[in-house]
């Protein structure tokens, strides 16, 4: 009987793991499809950008439901953790905007941002991410993974700097 209980716990953990992975995939779908729906009316100017915020609710089966999408969401912080999160968001946003011209335009990940769509889905190619498990989906997203964004940004800018040195 003890073995049966252990197998049952393992099975329920696997089911929860699968549900969480499915939830993350469906959230990625929400981001992509909601933007595809409005792409014809979005500002299409390479000299400006817009930040969107998503309010998503999860039901008891971990199914994500889009409540609303905010253009130019509030960046007012309600506590220290919120303040730090929004500062990192702004730093990553400015890195994506790339006012210094350091990026090549081929990057798939910059800080906390993942390039998921570029005239079609962008696929996940890099491994070694600290995720629950290897993702079963192929979209270039790290939702649900640990992101050491400082390390990722240092590696990105170091490799870009080295590439510039070799070309000059």
PDB file of C-alpha atoms in Angstrom, residues 3-156:
ATOM      1  CA  UNK A   3       4.157   1.990  -2.745  1.00  0.00           C
ATOM      2  CA  UNK A   4       0.727   2.819  -4.177  1.00  0.00           C
ATOM      3  CA  UNK A   5       0.563   6.050  -2.184  1.00  0.00           C
ATOM      4  CA  UNK A   6       4.008   7.065  -3.389  1.00  0.00           C
ATOM      5  CA  UNK A   7       3.064   6.324  -6.988  1.00  0.00           C
ATOM      6  CA  UNK A   8      -0.125   8.335  -6.548  1.00  0.00           C
ATOM      7  CA  UNK A   9       1.806  11.354  -5.211  1.00  0.00           C
ATOM      8  CA  UNK A  10       4.295  11.098  -8.085  1.00  0.00           C
ATOM      9  CA  UNK A  11       1.427  10.887 -10.552  1.00  0.00           C
ATOM     10  CA  UNK A  12      -0.311  13.952  -9.093  1.00  0.00           C
ATOM     11  CA  UNK A  13       2.983  15.909  -9.174  1.00  0.00           C
ATOM     12  CA  UNK A  14       3.428  14.957 -12.828  1.00  0.00           C
ATOM     13  CA  UNK A  15      -0.145  16.053 -13.557  1.00  0.00           C
ATOM     14  CA  UNK A  16       0.397  19.395 -11.808  1.00  0.00           C
ATOM     15  CA  UNK A  17       3.707  19.810 -13.624  1.00  0.00           C
ATOM     16  CA  UNK A  18       1.965  19.192 -16.952  1.00  0.00           C
ATOM     17  CA  UNK A  19      -0.826  21.638 -16.006  1.00  0.00           C
ATOM     18  CA  UNK A  20       1.691  24.373 -15.126  1.00  0.00           C
ATOM     19  CA  UNK A  21       3.578  23.813 -18.359  1.00  0.00           C
ATOM     20  CA  UNK A  22       0.314  23.983 -20.319  1.00  0.00           C
ATOM     21  CA  UNK A  23      -0.668  27.153 -18.446  1.00  0.00           C
ATOM     22  CA  UNK A  24       2.618  28.835 -19.424  1.00  0.00           C
ATOM     23  CA  UNK A  25       2.183  27.784 -23.061  1.00  0.00           C
ATOM     24  CA  UNK A  26      -1.364  29.156 -23.109  1.00  0.00           C
ATOM     25  CA  UNK A  27      -0.151  32.431 -21.599  1.00  0.00           C
ATOM     26  CA  UNK A  28       2.414  32.686 -24.408  1.00  0.00           C
ATOM     27  CA  UNK A  29      -0.414  32.087 -26.884  1.00  0.00           C
ATOM     28  CA  UNK A  30      -2.431  34.886 -25.252  1.00  0.00           C
ATOM     29  CA  UNK A  31       0.476  37.313 -25.698  1.00  0.00           C
ATOM     30  CA  UNK A  32       1.110  36.377 -29.330  1.00  0.00           C
ATOM     31  CA  UNK A  33      -2.500  36.125 -30.547  1.00  0.00           C
ATOM     32  CA  UNK A  34      -3.693  39.264 -28.790  1.00  0.00           C
ATOM     33  CA  UNK A  35      -0.935  41.279 -30.455  1.00  0.00           C
ATOM     34  CA  UNK A  36      -1.536  39.638 -33.837  1.00  0.00           C
ATOM     35  CA  UNK A  37      -5.206  40.665 -33.596  1.00  0.00           C
ATOM     36  CA  UNK A  38      -4.324  44.348 -33.351  1.00  0.00           C
ATOM     37  CA  UNK A  39      -1.124  44.502 -35.373  1.00  0.00           C
ATOM     38  CA  UNK A  40      -2.762  46.488 -38.195  1.00  0.00           C
ATOM     39  CA  UNK A  41      -3.735  49.320 -35.850  1.00  0.00           C
ATOM     40  CA  UNK A  42      -0.598  49.355 -33.693  1.00  0.00           C
ATOM     41  CA  UNK A  43       1.895  52.154 -34.153  1.00  0.00           C
ATOM     42  CA  UNK A  44       4.348  50.937 -36.757  1.00  0.00           C
ATOM     43  CA  UNK A  45       7.180  53.411 -36.438  1.00  0.00           C
ATOM     44  CA  UNK A  46      10.735  52.260 -35.848  1.00  0.00           C
ATOM     45  CA  UNK A  47      11.370  55.466 -33.888  1.00  0.00           C
ATOM     46  CA  UNK A  48       8.907  54.693 -31.094  1.00  0.00           C
ATOM     47  CA  UNK A  49       7.686  51.796 -28.986  1.00  0.00           C
ATOM     48  CA  UNK A  50       4.833  50.915 -26.687  1.00  0.00           C
ATOM     49  CA  UNK A  51       4.774  48.824 -23.529  1.00  0.00           C
ATOM     50  CA  UNK A  52       1.790  46.539 -22.893  1.00  0.00           C
ATOM     51  CA  UNK A  53       0.666  45.058 -19.591  1.00  0.00           C
ATOM     52  CA  UNK A  54      -1.480  41.935 -19.392  1.00  0.00           C
ATOM     53  CA  UNK A  55      -3.953  41.135 -16.638  1.00  0.00           C
ATOM     54  CA  UNK A  56      -4.456  37.377 -16.634  1.00  0.00           C
ATOM     55  CA  UNK A  57      -6.605  35.384 -14.217  1.00  0.00           C
ATOM     56  CA  UNK A  58      -6.112  31.670 -13.570  1.00  0.00           C
ATOM     57  CA  UNK A  59      -9.056  29.397 -12.851  1.00  0.00           C
ATOM     58  CA  UNK A  60      -8.993  26.353 -10.563  1.00  0.00           C
ATOM     59  CA  UNK A  61      -7.657  24.219 -13.427  1.00  0.00           C
ATOM     60  CA  UNK A  62      -4.824  26.719 -14.123  1.00  0.00           C
ATOM     61  CA  UNK A  63      -6.419  27.849 -17.356  1.00  0.00           C
ATOM     62  CA  UNK A  64      -5.350  31.453 -18.039  1.00  0.00           C
ATOM     63  CA  UNK A  65      -8.041  33.986 -18.936  1.00  0.00           C
ATOM     64  CA  UNK A  66      -7.138  37.367 -20.427  1.00  0.00           C
ATOM     65  CA  UNK A  67      -8.908  40.076 -18.432  1.00  0.00           C
ATOM     66  CA  UNK A  68      -7.440  43.076 -20.234  1.00  0.00           C
ATOM     67  CA  UNK A  69      -4.385  44.378 -22.010  1.00  0.00           C
ATOM     68  CA  UNK A  70      -3.127  47.778 -20.942  1.00  0.00           C
ATOM     69  CA  UNK A  71      -1.303  50.077 -23.315  1.00  0.00           C
ATOM     70  CA  UNK A  72       1.191  52.067 -21.264  1.00  0.00           C
ATOM     71  CA  UNK A  73       0.507  50.303 -17.948  1.00  0.00           C
ATOM     72  CA  UNK A  74       1.100  52.095 -14.666  1.00  0.00           C
ATOM     73  CA  UNK A  75       4.659  51.902 -13.422  1.00  0.00           C
ATOM     74  CA  UNK A  76       3.777  53.147  -9.945  1.00  0.00           C
ATOM     75  CA  UNK A  77       5.133  50.749  -7.336  1.00  0.00           C
ATOM     76  CA  UNK A  78       3.057  49.614  -4.378  1.00  0.00           C
ATOM     77  CA  UNK A  79       5.901  48.019  -2.387  1.00  0.00           C
ATOM     78  CA  UNK A  80       9.667  47.417  -2.529  1.00  0.00           C
ATOM     79  CA  UNK A  81       9.416  44.197  -4.542  1.00  0.00           C
ATOM     80  CA  UNK A  82       7.103  45.890  -7.062  1.00  0.00           C
ATOM     81  CA  UNK A  83       9.528  48.831  -7.273  1.00  0.00           C
ATOM     82  CA  UNK A  84      12.483  46.536  -8.021  1.00  0.00           C
ATOM     83  CA  UNK A  85      10.481  44.582 -10.609  1.00  0.00           C
ATOM     84  CA  UNK A  86       9.453  47.755 -12.431  1.00  0.00           C
ATOM     85  CA  UNK A  87      12.990  49.170 -12.352  1.00  0.00           C
ATOM     86  CA  UNK A  88      14.254  45.957 -13.988  1.00  0.00           C
ATOM     87  CA  UNK A  89      11.409  46.184 -16.520  1.00  0.00           C
ATOM     88  CA  UNK A  90      12.390  49.750 -17.431  1.00  0.00           C
ATOM     89  CA  UNK A  91      16.082  48.853 -17.653  1.00  0.00           C
ATOM     90  CA  UNK A  92      15.293  45.910 -19.950  1.00  0.00           C
ATOM     91  CA  UNK A  93      12.953  48.084 -22.031  1.00  0.00           C
ATOM     92  CA  UNK A  94      15.712  50.630 -22.587  1.00  0.00           C
ATOM     93  CA  UNK A  95      18.111  47.814 -23.508  1.00  0.00           C
ATOM     94  CA  UNK A  96      15.620  46.572 -26.118  1.00  0.00           C
ATOM     95  CA  UNK A  97      15.186  50.118 -27.468  1.00  0.00           C
ATOM     96  CA  UNK A  98      19.010  50.145 -27.818  1.00  0.00           C
ATOM     97  CA  UNK A  99      19.672  53.874 -27.974  1.00  0.00           C
ATOM     98  CA  UNK A 100      23.435  53.155 -27.972  1.00  0.00           C
ATOM     99  CA  UNK A 101      23.238  50.927 -31.040  1.00  0.00           C
ATOM    100  CA  UNK A 102      24.949  47.977 -29.315  1.00  0.00           C
ATOM    101  CA  UNK A 103      22.590  45.234 -30.531  1.00  0.00           C
ATOM    102  CA  UNK A 104      22.699  43.409 -33.852  1.00  0.00           C
ATOM    103  CA  UNK A 105      18.944  42.920 -34.216  1.00  0.00           C
ATOM    104  CA  UNK A 106      19.356  39.132 -34.135  1.00  0.00           C
ATOM    105  CA  UNK A 107      19.065  38.748 -30.351  1.00  0.00           C
ATOM    106  CA  UNK A 108      16.371  36.389 -29.124  1.00  0.00           C
ATOM    107  CA  UNK A 109      16.575  37.392 -25.470  1.00  0.00           C
ATOM    108  CA  UNK A 110      17.422  40.686 -23.828  1.00  0.00           C
ATOM    109  CA  UNK A 111      17.156  40.742 -20.037  1.00  0.00           C
ATOM    110  CA  UNK A 112      13.595  39.754 -19.194  1.00  0.00           C
ATOM    111  CA  UNK A 113      12.335  40.055 -22.790  1.00  0.00           C
ATOM    112  CA  UNK A 114      12.013  37.113 -25.161  1.00  0.00           C
ATOM    113  CA  UNK A 115      11.606  37.583 -28.906  1.00  0.00           C
ATOM    114  CA  UNK A 116       8.616  35.350 -29.629  1.00  0.00           C
ATOM    115  CA  UNK A 117       7.388  36.604 -32.999  1.00  0.00           C
ATOM    116  CA  UNK A 118       9.268  38.080 -35.941  1.00  0.00           C
ATOM    117  CA  UNK A 119       7.105  37.688 -39.065  1.00  0.00           C
ATOM    118  CA  UNK A 120       6.421  34.216 -37.664  1.00  0.00           C
ATOM    119  CA  UNK A 121       7.152  32.282 -34.484  1.00  0.00           C
ATOM    120  CA  UNK A 122      10.719  32.424 -33.193  1.00  0.00           C
ATOM    121  CA  UNK A 123      11.917  29.025 -32.000  1.00  0.00           C
ATOM    122  CA  UNK A 124      13.725  28.184 -28.784  1.00  0.00           C
ATOM    123  CA  UNK A 125      17.221  26.947 -29.562  1.00  0.00           C
ATOM    124  CA  UNK A 126      19.336  27.494 -26.471  1.00  0.00           C
ATOM    125  CA  UNK A 127      19.451  24.945 -23.673  1.00  0.00           C
ATOM    126  CA  UNK A 128      20.678  24.930 -20.118  1.00  0.00           C
ATOM    127  CA  UNK A 129      17.879  27.085 -18.753  1.00  0.00           C
ATOM    128  CA  UNK A 130      16.779  26.620 -15.178  1.00  0.00           C
ATOM    129  CA  UNK A 131      13.216  25.569 -16.005  1.00  0.00           C
ATOM    130  CA  UNK A 132      10.838  23.106 -14.403  1.00  0.00           C
ATOM    131  CA  UNK A 133      11.919  20.741 -17.188  1.00  0.00           C
ATOM    132  CA  UNK A 134      12.857  21.085 -20.809  1.00  0.00           C
ATOM    133  CA  UNK A 135       9.893  22.883 -22.414  1.00  0.00           C
ATOM    134  CA  UNK A 136       7.748  20.728 -24.681  1.00  0.00           C
ATOM    135  CA  UNK A 137       6.920  23.744 -26.824  1.00  0.00           C
ATOM    136  CA  UNK A 138       9.264  25.376 -29.291  1.00  0.00           C
ATOM    137  CA  UNK A 139       8.389  29.073 -29.026  1.00  0.00           C
ATOM    138  CA  UNK A 140      11.302  31.204 -27.824  1.00  0.00           C
ATOM    139  CA  UNK A 141       9.966  31.947 -24.376  1.00  0.00           C
ATOM    140  CA  UNK A 142      11.401  31.558 -20.920  1.00  0.00           C
ATOM    141  CA  UNK A 143       8.142  32.027 -19.043  1.00  0.00           C
ATOM    142  CA  UNK A 144       8.329  29.768 -15.993  1.00  0.00           C
ATOM    143  CA  UNK A 145      12.139  29.630 -16.034  1.00  0.00           C
ATOM    144  CA  UNK A 146      14.587  31.222 -13.660  1.00  0.00           C
ATOM    145  CA  UNK A 147      16.098  34.218 -15.399  1.00  0.00           C
ATOM    146  CA  UNK A 148      19.380  35.576 -14.114  1.00  0.00           C
ATOM    147  CA  UNK A 149      18.854  38.680 -16.216  1.00  0.00           C
ATOM    148  CA  UNK A 150      22.015  40.417 -14.957  1.00  0.00           C
ATOM    149  CA  UNK A 151      24.142  37.455 -16.041  1.00  0.00           C
ATOM    150  CA  UNK A 152      22.285  37.207 -19.360  1.00  0.00           C
ATOM    151  CA  UNK A 153      22.752  40.921 -20.093  1.00  0.00           C
ATOM    152  CA  UNK A 154      26.468  40.818 -19.175  1.00  0.00           C
ATOM    153  CA  UNK A 155      26.997  37.829 -21.495  1.00  0.00           C
ATOM    154  CA  UNK A 156      25.045  39.490 -24.291  1.00  0.00           C
TER     155      UNK A 156
END
